[in-house]
PDB file of C-alpha atoms and ligand atoms in Angstrom:
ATOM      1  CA  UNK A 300       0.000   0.000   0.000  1.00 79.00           C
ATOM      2  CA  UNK A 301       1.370   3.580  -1.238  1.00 85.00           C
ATOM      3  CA  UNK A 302       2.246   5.448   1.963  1.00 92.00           C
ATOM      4  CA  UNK A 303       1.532   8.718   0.237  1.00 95.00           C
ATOM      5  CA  UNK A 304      -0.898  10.517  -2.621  1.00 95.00           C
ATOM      6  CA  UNK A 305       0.810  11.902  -5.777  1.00 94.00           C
ATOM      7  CA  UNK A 306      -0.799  15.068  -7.212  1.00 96.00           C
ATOM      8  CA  UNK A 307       0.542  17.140  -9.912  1.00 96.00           C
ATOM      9  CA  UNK A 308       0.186  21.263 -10.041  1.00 97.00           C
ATOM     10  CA  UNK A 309       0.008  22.688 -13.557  1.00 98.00           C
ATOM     11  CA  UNK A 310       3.819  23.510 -12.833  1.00 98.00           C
ATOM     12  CA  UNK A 311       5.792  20.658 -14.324  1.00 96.00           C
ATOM     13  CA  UNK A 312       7.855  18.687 -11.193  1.00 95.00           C
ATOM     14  CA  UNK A 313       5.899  20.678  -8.532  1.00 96.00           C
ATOM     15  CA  UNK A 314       4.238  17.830  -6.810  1.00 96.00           C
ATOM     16  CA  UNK A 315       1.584  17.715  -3.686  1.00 97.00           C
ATOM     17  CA  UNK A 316       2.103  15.110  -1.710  1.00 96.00           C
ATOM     18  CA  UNK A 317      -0.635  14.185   0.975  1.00 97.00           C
ATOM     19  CA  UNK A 318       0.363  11.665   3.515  1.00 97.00           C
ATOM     20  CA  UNK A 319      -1.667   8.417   4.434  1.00 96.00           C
ATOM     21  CA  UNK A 320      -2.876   8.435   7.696  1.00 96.00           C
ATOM     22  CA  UNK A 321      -3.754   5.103   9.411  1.00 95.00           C
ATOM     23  CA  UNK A 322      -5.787   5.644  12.553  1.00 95.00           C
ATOM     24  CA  UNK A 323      -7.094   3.575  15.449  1.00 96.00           C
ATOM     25  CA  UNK A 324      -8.523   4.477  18.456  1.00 97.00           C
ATOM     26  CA  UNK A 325      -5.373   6.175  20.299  1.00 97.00           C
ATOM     27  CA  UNK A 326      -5.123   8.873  16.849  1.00 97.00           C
ATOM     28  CA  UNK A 327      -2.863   7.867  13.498  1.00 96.00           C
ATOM     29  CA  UNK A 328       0.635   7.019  12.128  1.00 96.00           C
ATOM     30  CA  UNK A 329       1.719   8.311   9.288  1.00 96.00           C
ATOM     31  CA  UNK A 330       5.157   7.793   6.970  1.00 96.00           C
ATOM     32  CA  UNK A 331       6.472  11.423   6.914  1.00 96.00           C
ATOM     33  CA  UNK A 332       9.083   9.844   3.659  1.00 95.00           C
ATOM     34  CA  UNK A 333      10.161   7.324   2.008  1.00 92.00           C
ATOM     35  CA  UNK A 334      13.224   7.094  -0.108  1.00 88.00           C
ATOM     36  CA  UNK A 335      11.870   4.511  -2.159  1.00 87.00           C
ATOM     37  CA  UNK A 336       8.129   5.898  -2.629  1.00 89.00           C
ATOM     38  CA  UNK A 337       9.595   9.312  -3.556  1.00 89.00           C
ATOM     39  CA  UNK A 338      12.434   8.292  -5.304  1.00 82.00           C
ATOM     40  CA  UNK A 339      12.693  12.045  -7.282  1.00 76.00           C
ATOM     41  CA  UNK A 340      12.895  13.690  -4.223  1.00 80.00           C
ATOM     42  CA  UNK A 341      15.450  16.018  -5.868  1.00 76.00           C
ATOM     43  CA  UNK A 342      18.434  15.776  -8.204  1.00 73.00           C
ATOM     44  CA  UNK A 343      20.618  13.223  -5.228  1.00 74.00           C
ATOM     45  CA  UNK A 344      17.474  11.956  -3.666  1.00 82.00           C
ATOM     46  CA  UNK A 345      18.922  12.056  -0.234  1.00 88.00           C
ATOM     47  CA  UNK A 346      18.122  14.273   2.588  1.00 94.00           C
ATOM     48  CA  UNK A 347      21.406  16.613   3.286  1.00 95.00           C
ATOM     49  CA  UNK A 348      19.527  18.523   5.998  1.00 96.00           C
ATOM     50  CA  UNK A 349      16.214  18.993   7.623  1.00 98.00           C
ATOM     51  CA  UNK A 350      15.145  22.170   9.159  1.00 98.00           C
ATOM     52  CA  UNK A 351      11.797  23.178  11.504  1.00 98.00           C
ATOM     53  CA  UNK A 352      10.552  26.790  12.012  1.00 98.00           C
ATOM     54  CA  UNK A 353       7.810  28.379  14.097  1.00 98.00           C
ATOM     55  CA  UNK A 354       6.329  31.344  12.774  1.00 98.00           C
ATOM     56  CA  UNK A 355       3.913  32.880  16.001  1.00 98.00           C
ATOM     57  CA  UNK A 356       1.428  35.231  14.195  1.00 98.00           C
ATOM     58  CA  UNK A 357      -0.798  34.956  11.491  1.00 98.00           C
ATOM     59  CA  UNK A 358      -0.535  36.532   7.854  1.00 98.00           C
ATOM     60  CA  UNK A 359       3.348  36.462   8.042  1.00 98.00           C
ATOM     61  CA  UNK A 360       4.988  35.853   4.724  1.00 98.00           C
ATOM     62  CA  UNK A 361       8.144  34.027   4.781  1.00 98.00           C
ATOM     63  CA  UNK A 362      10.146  34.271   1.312  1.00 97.00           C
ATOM     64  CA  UNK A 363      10.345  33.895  -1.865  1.00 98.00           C
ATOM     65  CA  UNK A 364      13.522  32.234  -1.393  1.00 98.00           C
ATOM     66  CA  UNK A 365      15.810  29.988  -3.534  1.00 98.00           C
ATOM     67  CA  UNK A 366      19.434  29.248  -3.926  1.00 97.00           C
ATOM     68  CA  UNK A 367      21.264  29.296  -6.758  1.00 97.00           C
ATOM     69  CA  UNK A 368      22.678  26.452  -8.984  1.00 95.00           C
ATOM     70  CA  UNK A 369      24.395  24.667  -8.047  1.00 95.00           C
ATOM     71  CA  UNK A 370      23.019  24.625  -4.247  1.00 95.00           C
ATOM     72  CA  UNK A 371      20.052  24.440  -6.262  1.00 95.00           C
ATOM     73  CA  UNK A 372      18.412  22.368  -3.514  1.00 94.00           C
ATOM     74  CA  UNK A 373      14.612  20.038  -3.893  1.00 95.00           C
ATOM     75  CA  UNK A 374      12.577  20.736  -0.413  1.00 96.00           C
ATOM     76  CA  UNK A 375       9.908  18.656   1.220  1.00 97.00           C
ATOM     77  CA  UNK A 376       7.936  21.454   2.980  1.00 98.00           C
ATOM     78  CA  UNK A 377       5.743  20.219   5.470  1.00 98.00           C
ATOM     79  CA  UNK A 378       3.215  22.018   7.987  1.00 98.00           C
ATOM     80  CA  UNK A 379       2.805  19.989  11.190  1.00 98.00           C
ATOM     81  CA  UNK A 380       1.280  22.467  13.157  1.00 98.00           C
ATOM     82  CA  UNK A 381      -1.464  25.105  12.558  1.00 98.00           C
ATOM     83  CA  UNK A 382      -1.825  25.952   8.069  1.00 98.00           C
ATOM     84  CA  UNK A 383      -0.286  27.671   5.785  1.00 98.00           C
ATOM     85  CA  UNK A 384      -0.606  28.904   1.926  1.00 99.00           C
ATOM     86  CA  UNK A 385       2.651  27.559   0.642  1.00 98.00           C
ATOM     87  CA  UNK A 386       3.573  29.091  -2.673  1.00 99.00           C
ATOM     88  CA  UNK A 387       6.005  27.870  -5.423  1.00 98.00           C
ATOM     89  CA  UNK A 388       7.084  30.264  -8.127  1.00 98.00           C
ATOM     90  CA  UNK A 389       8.951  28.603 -11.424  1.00 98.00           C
ATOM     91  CA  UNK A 390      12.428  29.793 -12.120  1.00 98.00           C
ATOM     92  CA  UNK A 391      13.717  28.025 -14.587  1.00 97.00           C
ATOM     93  CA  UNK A 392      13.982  30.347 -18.017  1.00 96.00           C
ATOM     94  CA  UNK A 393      13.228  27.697 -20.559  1.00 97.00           C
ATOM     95  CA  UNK A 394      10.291  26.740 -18.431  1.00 98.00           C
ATOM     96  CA  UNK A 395       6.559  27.343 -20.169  1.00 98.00           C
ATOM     97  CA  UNK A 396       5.504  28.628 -17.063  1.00 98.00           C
ATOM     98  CA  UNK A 397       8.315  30.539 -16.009  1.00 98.00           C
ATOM     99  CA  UNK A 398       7.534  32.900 -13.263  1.00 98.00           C
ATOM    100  CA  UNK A 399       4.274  31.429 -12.887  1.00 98.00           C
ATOM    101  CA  UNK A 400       3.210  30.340  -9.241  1.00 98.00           C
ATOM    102  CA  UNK A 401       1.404  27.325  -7.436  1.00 98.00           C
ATOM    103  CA  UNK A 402      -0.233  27.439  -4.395  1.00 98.00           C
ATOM    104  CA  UNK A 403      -1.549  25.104  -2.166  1.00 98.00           C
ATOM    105  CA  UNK A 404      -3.137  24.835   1.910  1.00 98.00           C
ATOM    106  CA  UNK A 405      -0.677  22.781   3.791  1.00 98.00           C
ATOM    107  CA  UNK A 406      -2.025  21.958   7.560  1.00 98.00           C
ATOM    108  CA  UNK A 407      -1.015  19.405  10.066  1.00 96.00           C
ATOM    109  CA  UNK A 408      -4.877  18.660   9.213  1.00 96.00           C
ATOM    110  CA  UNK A 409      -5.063  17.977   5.704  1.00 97.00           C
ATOM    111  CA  UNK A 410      -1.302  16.574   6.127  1.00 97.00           C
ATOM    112  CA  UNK A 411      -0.309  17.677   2.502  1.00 98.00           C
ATOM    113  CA  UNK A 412       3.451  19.013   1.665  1.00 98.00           C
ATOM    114  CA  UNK A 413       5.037  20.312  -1.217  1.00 98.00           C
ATOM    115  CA  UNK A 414       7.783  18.498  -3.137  1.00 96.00           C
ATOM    116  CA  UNK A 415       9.776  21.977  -4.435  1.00 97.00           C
ATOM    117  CA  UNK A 416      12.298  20.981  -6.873  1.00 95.00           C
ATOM    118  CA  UNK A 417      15.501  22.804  -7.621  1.00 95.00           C
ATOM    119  CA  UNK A 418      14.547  25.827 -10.180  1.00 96.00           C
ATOM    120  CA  UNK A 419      11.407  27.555  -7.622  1.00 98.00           C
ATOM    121  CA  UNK A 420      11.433  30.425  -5.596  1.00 98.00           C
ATOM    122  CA  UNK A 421       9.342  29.228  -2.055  1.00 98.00           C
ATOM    123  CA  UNK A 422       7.378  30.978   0.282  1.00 98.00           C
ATOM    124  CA  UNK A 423       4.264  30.954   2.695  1.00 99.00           C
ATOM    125  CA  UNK A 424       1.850  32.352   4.524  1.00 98.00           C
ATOM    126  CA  UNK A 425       0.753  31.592   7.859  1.00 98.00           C
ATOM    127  CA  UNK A 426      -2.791  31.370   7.717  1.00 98.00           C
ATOM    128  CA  UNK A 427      -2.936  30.350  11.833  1.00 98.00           C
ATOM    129  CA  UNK A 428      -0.992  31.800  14.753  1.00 98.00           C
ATOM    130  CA  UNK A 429       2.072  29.270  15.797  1.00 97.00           C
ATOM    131  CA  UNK A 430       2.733  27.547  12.396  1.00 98.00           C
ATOM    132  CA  UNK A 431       5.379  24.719  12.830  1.00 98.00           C
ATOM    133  CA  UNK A 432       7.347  23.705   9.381  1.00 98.00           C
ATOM    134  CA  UNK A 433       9.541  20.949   8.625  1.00 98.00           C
ATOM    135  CA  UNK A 434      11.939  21.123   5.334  1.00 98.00           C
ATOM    136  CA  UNK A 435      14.090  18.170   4.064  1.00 97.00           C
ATOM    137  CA  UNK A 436      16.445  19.684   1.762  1.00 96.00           C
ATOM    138  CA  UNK A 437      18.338  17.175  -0.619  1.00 95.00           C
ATOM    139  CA  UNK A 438      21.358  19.760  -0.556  1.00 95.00           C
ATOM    140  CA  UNK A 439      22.464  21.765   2.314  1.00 96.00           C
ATOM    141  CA  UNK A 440      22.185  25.291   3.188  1.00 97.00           C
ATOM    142  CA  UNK A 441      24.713  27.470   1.730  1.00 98.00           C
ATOM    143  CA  UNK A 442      24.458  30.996   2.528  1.00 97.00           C
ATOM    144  CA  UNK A 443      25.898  32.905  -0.143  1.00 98.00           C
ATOM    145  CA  UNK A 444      24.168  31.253  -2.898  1.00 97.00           C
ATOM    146  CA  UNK A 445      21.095  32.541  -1.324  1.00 97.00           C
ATOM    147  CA  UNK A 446      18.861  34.677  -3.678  1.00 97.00           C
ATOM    148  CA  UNK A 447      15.087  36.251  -3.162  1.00 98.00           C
ATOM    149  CA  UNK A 448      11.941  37.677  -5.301  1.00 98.00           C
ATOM    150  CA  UNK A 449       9.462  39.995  -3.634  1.00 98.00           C
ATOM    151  CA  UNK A 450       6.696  38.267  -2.514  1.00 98.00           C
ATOM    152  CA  UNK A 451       4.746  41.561  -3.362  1.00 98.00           C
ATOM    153  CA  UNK A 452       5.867  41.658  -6.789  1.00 98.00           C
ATOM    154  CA  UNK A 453       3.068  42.751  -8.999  1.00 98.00           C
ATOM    155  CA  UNK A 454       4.790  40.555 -12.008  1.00 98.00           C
ATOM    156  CA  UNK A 455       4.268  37.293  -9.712  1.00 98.00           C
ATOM    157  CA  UNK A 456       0.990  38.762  -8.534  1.00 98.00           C
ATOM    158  CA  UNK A 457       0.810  35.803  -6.147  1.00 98.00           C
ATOM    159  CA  UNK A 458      -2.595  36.015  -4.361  1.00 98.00           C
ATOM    160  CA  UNK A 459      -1.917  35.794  -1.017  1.00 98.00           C
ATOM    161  CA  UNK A 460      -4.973  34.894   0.835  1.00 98.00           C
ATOM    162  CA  UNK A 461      -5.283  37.028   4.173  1.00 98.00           C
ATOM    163  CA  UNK A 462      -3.721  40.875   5.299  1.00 98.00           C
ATOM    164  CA  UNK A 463       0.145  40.490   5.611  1.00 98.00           C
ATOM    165  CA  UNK A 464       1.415  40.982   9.086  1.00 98.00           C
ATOM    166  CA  UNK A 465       4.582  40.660   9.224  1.00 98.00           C
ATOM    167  CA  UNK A 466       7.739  40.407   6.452  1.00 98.00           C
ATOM    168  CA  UNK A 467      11.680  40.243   7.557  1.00 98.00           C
ATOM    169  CA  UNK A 468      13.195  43.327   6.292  1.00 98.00           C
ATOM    170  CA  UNK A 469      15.298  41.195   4.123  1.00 98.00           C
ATOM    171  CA  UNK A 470      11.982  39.856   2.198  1.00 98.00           C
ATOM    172  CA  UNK A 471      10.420  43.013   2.440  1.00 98.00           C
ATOM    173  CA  UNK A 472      13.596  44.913   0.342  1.00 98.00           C
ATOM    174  CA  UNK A 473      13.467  42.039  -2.169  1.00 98.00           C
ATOM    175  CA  UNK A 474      14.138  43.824  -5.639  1.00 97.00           C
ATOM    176  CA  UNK A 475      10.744  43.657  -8.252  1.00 98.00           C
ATOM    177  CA  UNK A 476      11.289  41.868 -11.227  1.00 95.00           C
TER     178      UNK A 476
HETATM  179  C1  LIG B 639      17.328  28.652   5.280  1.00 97.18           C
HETATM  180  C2  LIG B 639      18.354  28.616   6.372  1.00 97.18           C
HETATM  181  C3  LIG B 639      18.598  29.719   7.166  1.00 97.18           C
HETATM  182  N1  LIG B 639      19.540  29.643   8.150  1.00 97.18           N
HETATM  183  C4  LIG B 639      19.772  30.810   9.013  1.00 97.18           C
HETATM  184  C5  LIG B 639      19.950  32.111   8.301  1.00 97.18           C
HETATM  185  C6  LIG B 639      19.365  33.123   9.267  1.00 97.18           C
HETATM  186  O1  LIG B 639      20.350  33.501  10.199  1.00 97.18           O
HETATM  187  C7  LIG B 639      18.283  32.333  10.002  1.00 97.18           C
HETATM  188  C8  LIG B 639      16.899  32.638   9.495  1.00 97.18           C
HETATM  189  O2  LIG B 639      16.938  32.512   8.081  1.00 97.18           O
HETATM  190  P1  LIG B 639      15.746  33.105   7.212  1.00 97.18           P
HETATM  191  O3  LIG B 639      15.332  34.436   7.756  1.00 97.18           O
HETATM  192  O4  LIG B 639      16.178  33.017   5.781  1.00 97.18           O
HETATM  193  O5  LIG B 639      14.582  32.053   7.519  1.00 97.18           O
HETATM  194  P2  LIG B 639      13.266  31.922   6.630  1.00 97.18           P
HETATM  195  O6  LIG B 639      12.752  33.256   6.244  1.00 97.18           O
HETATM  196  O7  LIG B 639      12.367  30.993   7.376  1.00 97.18           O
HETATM  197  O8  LIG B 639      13.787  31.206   5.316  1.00 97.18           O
HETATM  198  C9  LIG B 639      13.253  29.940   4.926  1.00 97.18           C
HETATM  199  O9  LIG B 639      11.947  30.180   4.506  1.00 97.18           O
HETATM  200  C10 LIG B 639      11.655  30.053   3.126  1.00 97.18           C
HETATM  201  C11 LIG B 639      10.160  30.030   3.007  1.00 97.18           C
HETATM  202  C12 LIG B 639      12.294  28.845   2.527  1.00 97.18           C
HETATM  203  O10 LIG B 639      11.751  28.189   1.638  1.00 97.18           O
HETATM  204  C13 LIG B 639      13.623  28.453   2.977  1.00 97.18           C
HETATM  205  O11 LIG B 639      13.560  27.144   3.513  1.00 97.18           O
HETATM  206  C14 LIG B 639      14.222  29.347   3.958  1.00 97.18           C
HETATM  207  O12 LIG B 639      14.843  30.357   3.204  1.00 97.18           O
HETATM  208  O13 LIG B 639      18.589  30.955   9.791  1.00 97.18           O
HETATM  209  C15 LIG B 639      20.278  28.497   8.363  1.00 97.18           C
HETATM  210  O14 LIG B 639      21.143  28.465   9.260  1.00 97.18           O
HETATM  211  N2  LIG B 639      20.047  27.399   7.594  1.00 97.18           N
HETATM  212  C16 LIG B 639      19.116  27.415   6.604  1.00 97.18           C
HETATM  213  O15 LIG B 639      18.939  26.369   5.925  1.00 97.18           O
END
């Protein structure tokens, strides 16, 4: 029995992936991965780091970040606490949908994540107070190749779904397009 549901966005290798939950009367288990079920999971398919934030308020927009090739890295972005509207943007130039963006509801409820592969720009925003994230990054952080877009940018014109409350300065001096 697959351990997790497969569904494509209309951005080619941006993947939702909802986890099976098998429940019994004390609550559920679930497989949080599986090298072998998601065998793409980026370019080396192994997990090179895993990181876990909190974000305390919400309508806080985290990103759009991305780093750039070749720290290029796939993420497994995962909301175990509270929801978010995680947002995707495609990067890659030769890309039909280049600069176009995906978004999807992740919650510790509907226990969905998004499979971000190397070439996206990623943000979110908290749509609860005290949202709890977990990444798995196939390649590890590496600050310098860090790069941003404006999650404001009227060229993405990402439709963010509640009043923004809060942006890092960094995010919020993001250059436009
Ligand atoms: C990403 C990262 C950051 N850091 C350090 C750098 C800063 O001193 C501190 C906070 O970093 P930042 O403000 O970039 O954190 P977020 O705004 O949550 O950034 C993340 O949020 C967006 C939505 C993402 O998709 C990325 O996973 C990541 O960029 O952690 C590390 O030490 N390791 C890391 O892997």
């Amino acid at each position: 029995m697959s351990r997790f549901k497969r569904i494509p966005t209309e951005l080619a290798g941006l993947v939702i992936v909802e986890r099976t939950q098998i429940g019994d009367e004390r609550g559920f288990f679930s497989r949080f991965f599986c090298q072998e079920e998601l065998d793409d999971f980026g370019s080396t398919g192994v997990i090179a780091q895993i990181n876990h934030t909190m974000t305390g308020v919400r309508g806080v927009i985290r990103g759009m970040h991305f780093q750039r090739s070749p720290h290029d890295e796939a993420k497994l972005v995962s909301c175990v606490v509270g929801a978010i509207f995680d947002v995707a943007v495609d990067m890659r130039p030769d890309s039909p949908t280049y600069l176009k963006w995906h978004g999807e509801v992740l919650s510790a409820e509907n226990a969905r994540s998004m499979m971000v592969p190397g070439g996206f720009a990623h943000g979110f925003q908290t749509l609860t107070d005290n949202c709890e994230l977990i990444y798995l990054h196939d390649k590890p952080y590496v600050g310098h190749a860090e790069g941003g877009l404006n999650a404001l940018d009227p060229r993405l014109n990402i439709a963010w779904p509640i009043d923004v409350t809060q942006m890092s300065e960094r995010d919020r001096n993001f250059a436009f397009i």
